[in-house]
CSV table of C-alpha atoms in Angstrom, one decimal:
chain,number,residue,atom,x,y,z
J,21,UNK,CA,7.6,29.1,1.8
J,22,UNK,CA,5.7,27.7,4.6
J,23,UNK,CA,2.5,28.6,4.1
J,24,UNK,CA,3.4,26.9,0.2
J,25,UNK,CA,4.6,23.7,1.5
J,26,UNK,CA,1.3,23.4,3.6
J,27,UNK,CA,-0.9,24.8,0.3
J,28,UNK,CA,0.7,21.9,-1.0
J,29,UNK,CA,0.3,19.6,1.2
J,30,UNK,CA,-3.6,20.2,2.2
J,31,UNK,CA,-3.8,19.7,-1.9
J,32,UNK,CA,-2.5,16.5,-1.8
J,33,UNK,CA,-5.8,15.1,0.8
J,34,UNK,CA,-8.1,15.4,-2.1
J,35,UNK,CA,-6.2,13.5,-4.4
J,36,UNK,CA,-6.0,10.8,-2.0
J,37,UNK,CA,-9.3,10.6,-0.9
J,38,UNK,CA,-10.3,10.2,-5.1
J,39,UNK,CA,-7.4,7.2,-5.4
J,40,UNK,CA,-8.9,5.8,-2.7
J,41,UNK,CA,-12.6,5.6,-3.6
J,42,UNK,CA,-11.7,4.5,-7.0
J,43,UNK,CA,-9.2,1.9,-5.6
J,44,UNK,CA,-11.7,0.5,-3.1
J,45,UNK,CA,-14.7,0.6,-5.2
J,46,UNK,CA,-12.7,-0.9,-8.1
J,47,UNK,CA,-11.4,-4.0,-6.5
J,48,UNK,CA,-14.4,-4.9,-4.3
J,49,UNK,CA,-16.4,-5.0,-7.6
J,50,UNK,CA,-13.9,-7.0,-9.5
J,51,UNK,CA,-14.9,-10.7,-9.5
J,52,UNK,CA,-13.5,-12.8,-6.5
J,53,UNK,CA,-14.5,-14.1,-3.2
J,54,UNK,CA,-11.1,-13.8,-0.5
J,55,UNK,CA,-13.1,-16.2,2.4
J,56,UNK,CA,-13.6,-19.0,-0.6
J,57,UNK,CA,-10.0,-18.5,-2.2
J,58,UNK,CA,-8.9,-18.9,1.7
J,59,UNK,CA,-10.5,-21.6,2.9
J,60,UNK,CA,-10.0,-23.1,-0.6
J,61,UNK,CA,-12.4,-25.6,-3.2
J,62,UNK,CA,-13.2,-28.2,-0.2
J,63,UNK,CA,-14.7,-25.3,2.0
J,64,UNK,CA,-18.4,-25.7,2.1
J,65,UNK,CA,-20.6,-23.0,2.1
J,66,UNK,CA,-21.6,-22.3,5.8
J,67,UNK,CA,-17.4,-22.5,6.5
J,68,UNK,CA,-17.1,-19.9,3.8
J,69,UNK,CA,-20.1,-17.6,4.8
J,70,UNK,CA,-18.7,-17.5,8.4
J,71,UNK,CA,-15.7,-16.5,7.5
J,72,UNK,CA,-17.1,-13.6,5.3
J,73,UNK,CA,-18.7,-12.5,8.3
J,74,UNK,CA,-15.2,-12.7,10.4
J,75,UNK,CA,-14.2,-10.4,7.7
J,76,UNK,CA,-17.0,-8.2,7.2
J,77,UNK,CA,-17.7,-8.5,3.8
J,78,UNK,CA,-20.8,-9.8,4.4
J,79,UNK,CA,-21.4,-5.8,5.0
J,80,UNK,CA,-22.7,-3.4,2.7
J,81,UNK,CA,-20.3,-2.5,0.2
J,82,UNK,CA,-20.8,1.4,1.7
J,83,UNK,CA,-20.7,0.1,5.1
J,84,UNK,CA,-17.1,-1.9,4.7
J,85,UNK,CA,-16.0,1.5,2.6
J,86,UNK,CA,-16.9,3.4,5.5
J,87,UNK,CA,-15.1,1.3,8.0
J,88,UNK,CA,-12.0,1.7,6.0
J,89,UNK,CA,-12.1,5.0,4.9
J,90,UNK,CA,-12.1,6.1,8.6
J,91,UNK,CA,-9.4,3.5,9.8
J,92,UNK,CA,-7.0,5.5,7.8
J,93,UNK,CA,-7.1,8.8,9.3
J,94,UNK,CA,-6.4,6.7,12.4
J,95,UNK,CA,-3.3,5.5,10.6
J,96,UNK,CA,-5.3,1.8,10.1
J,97,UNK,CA,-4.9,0.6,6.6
J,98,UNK,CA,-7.0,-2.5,7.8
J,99,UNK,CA,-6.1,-6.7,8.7
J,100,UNK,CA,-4.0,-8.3,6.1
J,101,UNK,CA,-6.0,-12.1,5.7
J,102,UNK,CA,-2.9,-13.4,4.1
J,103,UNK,CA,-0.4,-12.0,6.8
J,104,UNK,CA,-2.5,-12.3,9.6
J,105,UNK,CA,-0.9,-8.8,10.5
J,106,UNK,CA,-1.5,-5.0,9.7
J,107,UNK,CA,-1.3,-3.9,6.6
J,108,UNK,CA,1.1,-1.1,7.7
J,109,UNK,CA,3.3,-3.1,9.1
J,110,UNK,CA,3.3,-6.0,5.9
J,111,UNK,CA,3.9,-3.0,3.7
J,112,UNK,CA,7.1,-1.9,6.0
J,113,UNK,CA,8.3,-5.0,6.2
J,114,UNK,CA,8.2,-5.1,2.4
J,115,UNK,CA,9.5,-1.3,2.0
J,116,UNK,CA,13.1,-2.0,2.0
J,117,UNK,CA,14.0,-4.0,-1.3
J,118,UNK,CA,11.7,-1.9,-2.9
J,119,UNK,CA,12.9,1.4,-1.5
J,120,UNK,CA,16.5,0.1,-2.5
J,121,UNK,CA,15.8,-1.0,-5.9
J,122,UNK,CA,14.2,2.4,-7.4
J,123,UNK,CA,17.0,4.3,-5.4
J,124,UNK,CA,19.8,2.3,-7.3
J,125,UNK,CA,18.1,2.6,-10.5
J,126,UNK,CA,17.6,6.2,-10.5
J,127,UNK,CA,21.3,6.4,-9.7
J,128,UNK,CA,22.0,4.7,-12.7
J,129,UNK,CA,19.6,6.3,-14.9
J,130,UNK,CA,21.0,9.6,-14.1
J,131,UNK,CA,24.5,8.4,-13.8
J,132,UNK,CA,24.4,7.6,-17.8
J,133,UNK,CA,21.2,10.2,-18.7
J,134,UNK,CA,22.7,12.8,-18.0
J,135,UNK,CA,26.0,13.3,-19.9
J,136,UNK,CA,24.5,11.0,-22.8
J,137,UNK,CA,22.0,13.9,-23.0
J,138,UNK,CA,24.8,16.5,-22.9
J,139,UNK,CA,27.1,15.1,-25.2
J,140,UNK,CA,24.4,14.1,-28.1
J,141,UNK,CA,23.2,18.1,-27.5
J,142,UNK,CA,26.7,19.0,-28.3
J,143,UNK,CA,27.5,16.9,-30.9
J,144,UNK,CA,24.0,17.4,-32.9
J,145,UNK,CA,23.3,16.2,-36.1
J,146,UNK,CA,26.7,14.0,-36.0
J,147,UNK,CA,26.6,10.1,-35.7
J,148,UNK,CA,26.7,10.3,-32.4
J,149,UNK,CA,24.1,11.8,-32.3
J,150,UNK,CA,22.0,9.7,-34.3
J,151,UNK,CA,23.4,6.8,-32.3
J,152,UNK,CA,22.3,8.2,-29.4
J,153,UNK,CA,18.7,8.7,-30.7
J,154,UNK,CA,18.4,4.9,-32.1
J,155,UNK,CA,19.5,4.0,-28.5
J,156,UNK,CA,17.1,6.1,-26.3
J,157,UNK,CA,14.5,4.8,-29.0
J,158,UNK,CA,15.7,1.0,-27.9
J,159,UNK,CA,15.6,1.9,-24.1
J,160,UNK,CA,12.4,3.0,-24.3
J,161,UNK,CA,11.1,0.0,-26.4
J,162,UNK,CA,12.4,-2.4,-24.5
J,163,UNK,CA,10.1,-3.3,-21.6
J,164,UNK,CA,12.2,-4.3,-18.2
J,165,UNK,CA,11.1,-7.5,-17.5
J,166,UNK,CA,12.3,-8.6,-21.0
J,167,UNK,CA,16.0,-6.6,-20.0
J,168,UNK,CA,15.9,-7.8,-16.9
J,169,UNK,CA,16.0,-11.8,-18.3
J,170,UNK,CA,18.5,-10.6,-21.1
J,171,UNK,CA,21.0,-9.3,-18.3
J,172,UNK,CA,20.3,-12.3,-15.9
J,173,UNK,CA,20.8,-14.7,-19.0
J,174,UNK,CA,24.4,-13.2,-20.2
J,175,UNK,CA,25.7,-11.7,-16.2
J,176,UNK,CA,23.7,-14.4,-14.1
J,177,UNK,CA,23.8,-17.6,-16.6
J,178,UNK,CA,27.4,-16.8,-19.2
J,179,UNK,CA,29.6,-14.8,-16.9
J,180,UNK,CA,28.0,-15.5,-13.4
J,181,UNK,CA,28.9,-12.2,-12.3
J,182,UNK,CA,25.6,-11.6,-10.4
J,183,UNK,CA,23.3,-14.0,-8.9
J,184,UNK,CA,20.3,-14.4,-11.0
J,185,UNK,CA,17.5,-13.8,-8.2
J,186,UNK,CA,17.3,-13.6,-4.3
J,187,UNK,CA,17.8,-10.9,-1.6
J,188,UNK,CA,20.2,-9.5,1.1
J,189,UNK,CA,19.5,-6.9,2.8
J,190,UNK,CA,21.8,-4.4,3.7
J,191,UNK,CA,22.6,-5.8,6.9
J,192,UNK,CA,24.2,-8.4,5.5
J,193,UNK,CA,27.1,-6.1,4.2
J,194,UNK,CA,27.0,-3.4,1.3
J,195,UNK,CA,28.2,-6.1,-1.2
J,196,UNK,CA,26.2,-8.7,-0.4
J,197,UNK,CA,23.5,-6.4,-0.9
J,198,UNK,CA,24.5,-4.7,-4.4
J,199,UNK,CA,25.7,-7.8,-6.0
J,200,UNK,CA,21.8,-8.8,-5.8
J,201,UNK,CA,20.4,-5.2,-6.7
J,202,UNK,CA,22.9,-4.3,-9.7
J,203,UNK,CA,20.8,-6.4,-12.3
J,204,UNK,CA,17.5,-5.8,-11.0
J,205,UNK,CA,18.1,-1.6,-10.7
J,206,UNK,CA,19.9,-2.2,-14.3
J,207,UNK,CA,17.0,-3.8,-15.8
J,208,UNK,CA,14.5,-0.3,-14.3
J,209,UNK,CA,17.1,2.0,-14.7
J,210,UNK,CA,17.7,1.8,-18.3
J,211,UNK,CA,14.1,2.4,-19.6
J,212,UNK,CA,14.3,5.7,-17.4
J,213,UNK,CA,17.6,6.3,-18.6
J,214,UNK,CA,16.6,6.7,-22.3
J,215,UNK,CA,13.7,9.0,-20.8
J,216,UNK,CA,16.2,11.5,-19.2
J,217,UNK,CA,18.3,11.6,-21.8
J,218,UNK,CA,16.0,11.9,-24.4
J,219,UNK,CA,15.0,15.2,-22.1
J,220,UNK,CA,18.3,16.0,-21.1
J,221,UNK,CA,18.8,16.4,-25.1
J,222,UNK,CA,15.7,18.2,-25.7
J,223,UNK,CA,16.9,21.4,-22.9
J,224,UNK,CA,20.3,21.7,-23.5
J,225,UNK,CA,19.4,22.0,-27.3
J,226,UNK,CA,16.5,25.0,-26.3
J,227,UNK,CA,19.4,26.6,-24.3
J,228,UNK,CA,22.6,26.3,-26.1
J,229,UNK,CA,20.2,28.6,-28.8
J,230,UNK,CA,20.3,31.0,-26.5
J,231,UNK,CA,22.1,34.4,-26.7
J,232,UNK,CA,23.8,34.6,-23.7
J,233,UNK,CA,25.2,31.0,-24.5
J,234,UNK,CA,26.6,32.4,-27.5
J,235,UNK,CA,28.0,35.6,-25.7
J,236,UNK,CA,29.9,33.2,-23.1
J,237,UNK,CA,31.7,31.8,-26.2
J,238,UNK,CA,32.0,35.0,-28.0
J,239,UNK,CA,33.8,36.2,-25.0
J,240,UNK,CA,36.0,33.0,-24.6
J,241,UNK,CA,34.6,31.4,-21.7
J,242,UNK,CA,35.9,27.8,-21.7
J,243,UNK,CA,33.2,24.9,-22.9
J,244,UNK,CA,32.8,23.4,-19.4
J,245,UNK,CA,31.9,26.4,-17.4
J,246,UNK,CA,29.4,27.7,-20.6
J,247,UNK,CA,27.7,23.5,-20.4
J,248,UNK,CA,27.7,22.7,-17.0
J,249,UNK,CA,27.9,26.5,-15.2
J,250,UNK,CA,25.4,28.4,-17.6
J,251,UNK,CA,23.6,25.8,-20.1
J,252,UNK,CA,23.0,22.6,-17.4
J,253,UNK,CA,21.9,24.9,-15.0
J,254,UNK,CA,19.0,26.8,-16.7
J,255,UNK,CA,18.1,23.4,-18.2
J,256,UNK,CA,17.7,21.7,-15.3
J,257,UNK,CA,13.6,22.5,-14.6
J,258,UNK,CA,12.8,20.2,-17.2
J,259,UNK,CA,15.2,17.6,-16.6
J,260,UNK,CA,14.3,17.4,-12.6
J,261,UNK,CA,10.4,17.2,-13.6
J,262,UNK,CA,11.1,13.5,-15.8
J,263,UNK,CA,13.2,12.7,-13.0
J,264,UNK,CA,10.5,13.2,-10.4
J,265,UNK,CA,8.5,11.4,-12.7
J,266,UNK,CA,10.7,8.9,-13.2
J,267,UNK,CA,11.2,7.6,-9.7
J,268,UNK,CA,7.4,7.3,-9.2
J,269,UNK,CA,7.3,5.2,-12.4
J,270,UNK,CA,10.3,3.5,-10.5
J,271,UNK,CA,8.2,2.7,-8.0
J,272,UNK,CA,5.1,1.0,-10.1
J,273,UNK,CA,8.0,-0.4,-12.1
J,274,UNK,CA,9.3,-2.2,-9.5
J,275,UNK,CA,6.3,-4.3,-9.2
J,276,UNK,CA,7.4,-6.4,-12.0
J,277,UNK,CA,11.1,-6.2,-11.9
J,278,UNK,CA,10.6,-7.9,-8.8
J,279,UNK,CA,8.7,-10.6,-9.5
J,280,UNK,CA,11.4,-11.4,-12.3
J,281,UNK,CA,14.3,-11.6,-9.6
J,282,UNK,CA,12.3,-12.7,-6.7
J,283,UNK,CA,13.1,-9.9,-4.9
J,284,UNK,CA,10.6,-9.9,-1.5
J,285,UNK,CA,9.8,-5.9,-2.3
J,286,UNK,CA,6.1,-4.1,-2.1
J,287,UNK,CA,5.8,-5.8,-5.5
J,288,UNK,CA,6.0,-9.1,-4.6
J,289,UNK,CA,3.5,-8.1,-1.9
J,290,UNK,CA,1.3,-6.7,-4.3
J,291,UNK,CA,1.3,-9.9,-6.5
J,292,UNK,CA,0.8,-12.4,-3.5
J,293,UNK,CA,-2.1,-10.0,-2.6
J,294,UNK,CA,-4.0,-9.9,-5.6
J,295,UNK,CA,-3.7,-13.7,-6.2
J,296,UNK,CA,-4.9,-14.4,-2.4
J,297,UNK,CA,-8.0,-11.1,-3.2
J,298,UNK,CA,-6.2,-9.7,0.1
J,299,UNK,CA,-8.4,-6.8,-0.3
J,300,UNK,CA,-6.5,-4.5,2.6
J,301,UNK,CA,-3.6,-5.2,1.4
J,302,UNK,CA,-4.2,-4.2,-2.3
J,303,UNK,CA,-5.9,-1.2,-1.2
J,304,UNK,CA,-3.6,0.4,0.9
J,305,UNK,CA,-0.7,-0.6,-0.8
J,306,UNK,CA,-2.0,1.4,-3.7
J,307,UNK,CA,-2.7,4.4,-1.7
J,308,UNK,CA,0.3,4.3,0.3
J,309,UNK,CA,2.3,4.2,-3.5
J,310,UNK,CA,-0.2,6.9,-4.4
J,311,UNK,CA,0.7,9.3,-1.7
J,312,UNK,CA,4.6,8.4,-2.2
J,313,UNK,CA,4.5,9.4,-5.8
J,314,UNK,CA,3.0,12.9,-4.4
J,315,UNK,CA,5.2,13.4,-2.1
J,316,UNK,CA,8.4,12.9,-4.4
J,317,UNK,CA,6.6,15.4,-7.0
J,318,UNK,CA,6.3,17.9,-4.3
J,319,UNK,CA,9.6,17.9,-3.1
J,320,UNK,CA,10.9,18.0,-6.7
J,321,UNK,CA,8.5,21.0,-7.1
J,322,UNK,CA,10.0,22.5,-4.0
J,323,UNK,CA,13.8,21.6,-5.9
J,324,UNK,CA,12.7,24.2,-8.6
J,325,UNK,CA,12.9,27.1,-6.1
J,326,UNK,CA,16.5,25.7,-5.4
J,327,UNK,CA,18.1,25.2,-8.6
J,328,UNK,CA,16.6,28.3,-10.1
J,329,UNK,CA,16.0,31.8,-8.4
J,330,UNK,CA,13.0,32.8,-10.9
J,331,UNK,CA,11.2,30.4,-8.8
J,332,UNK,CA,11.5,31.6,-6.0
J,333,UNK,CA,10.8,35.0,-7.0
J,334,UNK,CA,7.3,33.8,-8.6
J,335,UNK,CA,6.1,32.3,-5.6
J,336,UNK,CA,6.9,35.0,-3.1
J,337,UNK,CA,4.9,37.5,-5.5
């Protein structure tokens, strides 16, 4: 298993070193100067020219690349111009609403994904069934920034059961916290929720076909042990794959729910960096989401060995 996890892991450097040449190269060449944005339309040319070379982006675009591409295996994503701080630590800072927000709206989505996905399996072909199907189709239709202003308009405006934007971190009390998060993880959750379910649906049906499904209620074996025992169990693969997927879509995601309910998260970050052409900031918040999204797909691929025992078996051979 060791020697797996570190197969694994040594596959995951090239990867990252591809994001980040194509991240780099791709923003430096999009149009944009940070030292004229900064200093701003009064700045006259030899203000802005020294402050390029403060920067270093009066450097060949190989030679800044370089310079960057080396920081990082010292654990230096570069200078943040906008924070007048390290990128590393503007991205921590920034971690926690973010890191809060997917958590909470994977917990939803597979709070509701799941059973929806068992129960239209069950009852296929019925009208709950095809109620379920016209839902998941809505879910997936809708995009979350437009859900996230539907719920803010009828539980932030109507009923004022939420506040319709801000933050509190958890520090300030695990209510505090969630009565800002519940909307904003609501809004994300749901799109992923119609995802799940759609695949929850999808395995149980490829399983309940099976024989030995049929044998356990030949022999009498009552319904909950056959679906959540027997059926859930060898249908759970597929179903952990979307949701490793889906919590590195979270993540992206997040970017705009965010912005919607001014929630100070690595979205927000991302968005004040891009309109400032913070460079550093851009760059190594992309890679630092790049290598997070990874990560969660290898620990869900380690989860297979876990749930089921075939896996396991595979591998050692």
């Amino acid at each position: 298993m060791r020697a797996y996890i570190l197969t694994r892991l040594l596959s995951l450097i090239p990867v990252l070193i591809i994001v980040a040449v194509i991240v780099f190269f791709l923003i430096h060449l999009t149009p944009g100067d940070p030292a004229a944005i900064m200093l701003g339309p009064q700045a006259t040319p030899e203000e802005v020219e020294r402050l390029r070379e403060q920067l270093g982006l009066n450097l060949p675009l190989h030679e800044q690349f370089f310079n960057w591409f080396f920081g990082l295996f010292r654990g230096d994503l570069g200078w943040s111009i906008s924070h007048n701080k390290p990128v590393l630590t503007a991205f921590i800072e920034h971690l926690g609403p973010t890191i809060s927000l997917s958590i909470l709206a994977q917990a939803i989505s597979m709070i509701l994904a799941i059973p929806l996905g068992i129960i239209a399996a069950k009852r296929r072909g019925t009208r709950v069934d095809q109620t379920f199907m016209v839902l998941v189709m809505l879910g997936m239709a809708i995009p979350s920034f437009l859900m996230g202003l539907l719920l803010m308009q009828l539980f932030g405006v109507k009923l004022q059961w939420f506040p319709v934007a801000g933050y509190e971190p958890l520090s300030a009390g695990l209510w505090d916290h969630l009565k800002f998060m519940i909307l904003p993880a609501t809004a994300l959750g749901i799109i992923q929720t119609a995802v799940i379910a759609r695949m929850t649906r999808s395995s149980m049906l490829d399983v309940f076909s099976a024989n030995y499904i049929k044998t356990a209620y030949a022999k009498g074996v009552k319904e909950s042990i056959v679906v959540y025992k027997h059926a859930l169990r060898n249908a759970a693969i597929p179903i952990l794959t979307v949701l490793g997927e889906a919590f590195g879509t979270l993540i992206a995601g997040a970017v705009v729910t965010e912005t919607v309910f001014n929630l100070p998260g690595i979205g927000q970050l991302v968005i004040n960096a891009i309109e400032k052409r913070d460079y550093a900031v851009i760059q190594g918040t992309i890679l630092l989401a790049a290598a997070s999204y990874l990560l969660v797909n290898l620990i869900v691929d380690l989860l297979y060995g876990v749930v089921d025992p075939r896996v396991r078996l595979s591998r050692k051979s």
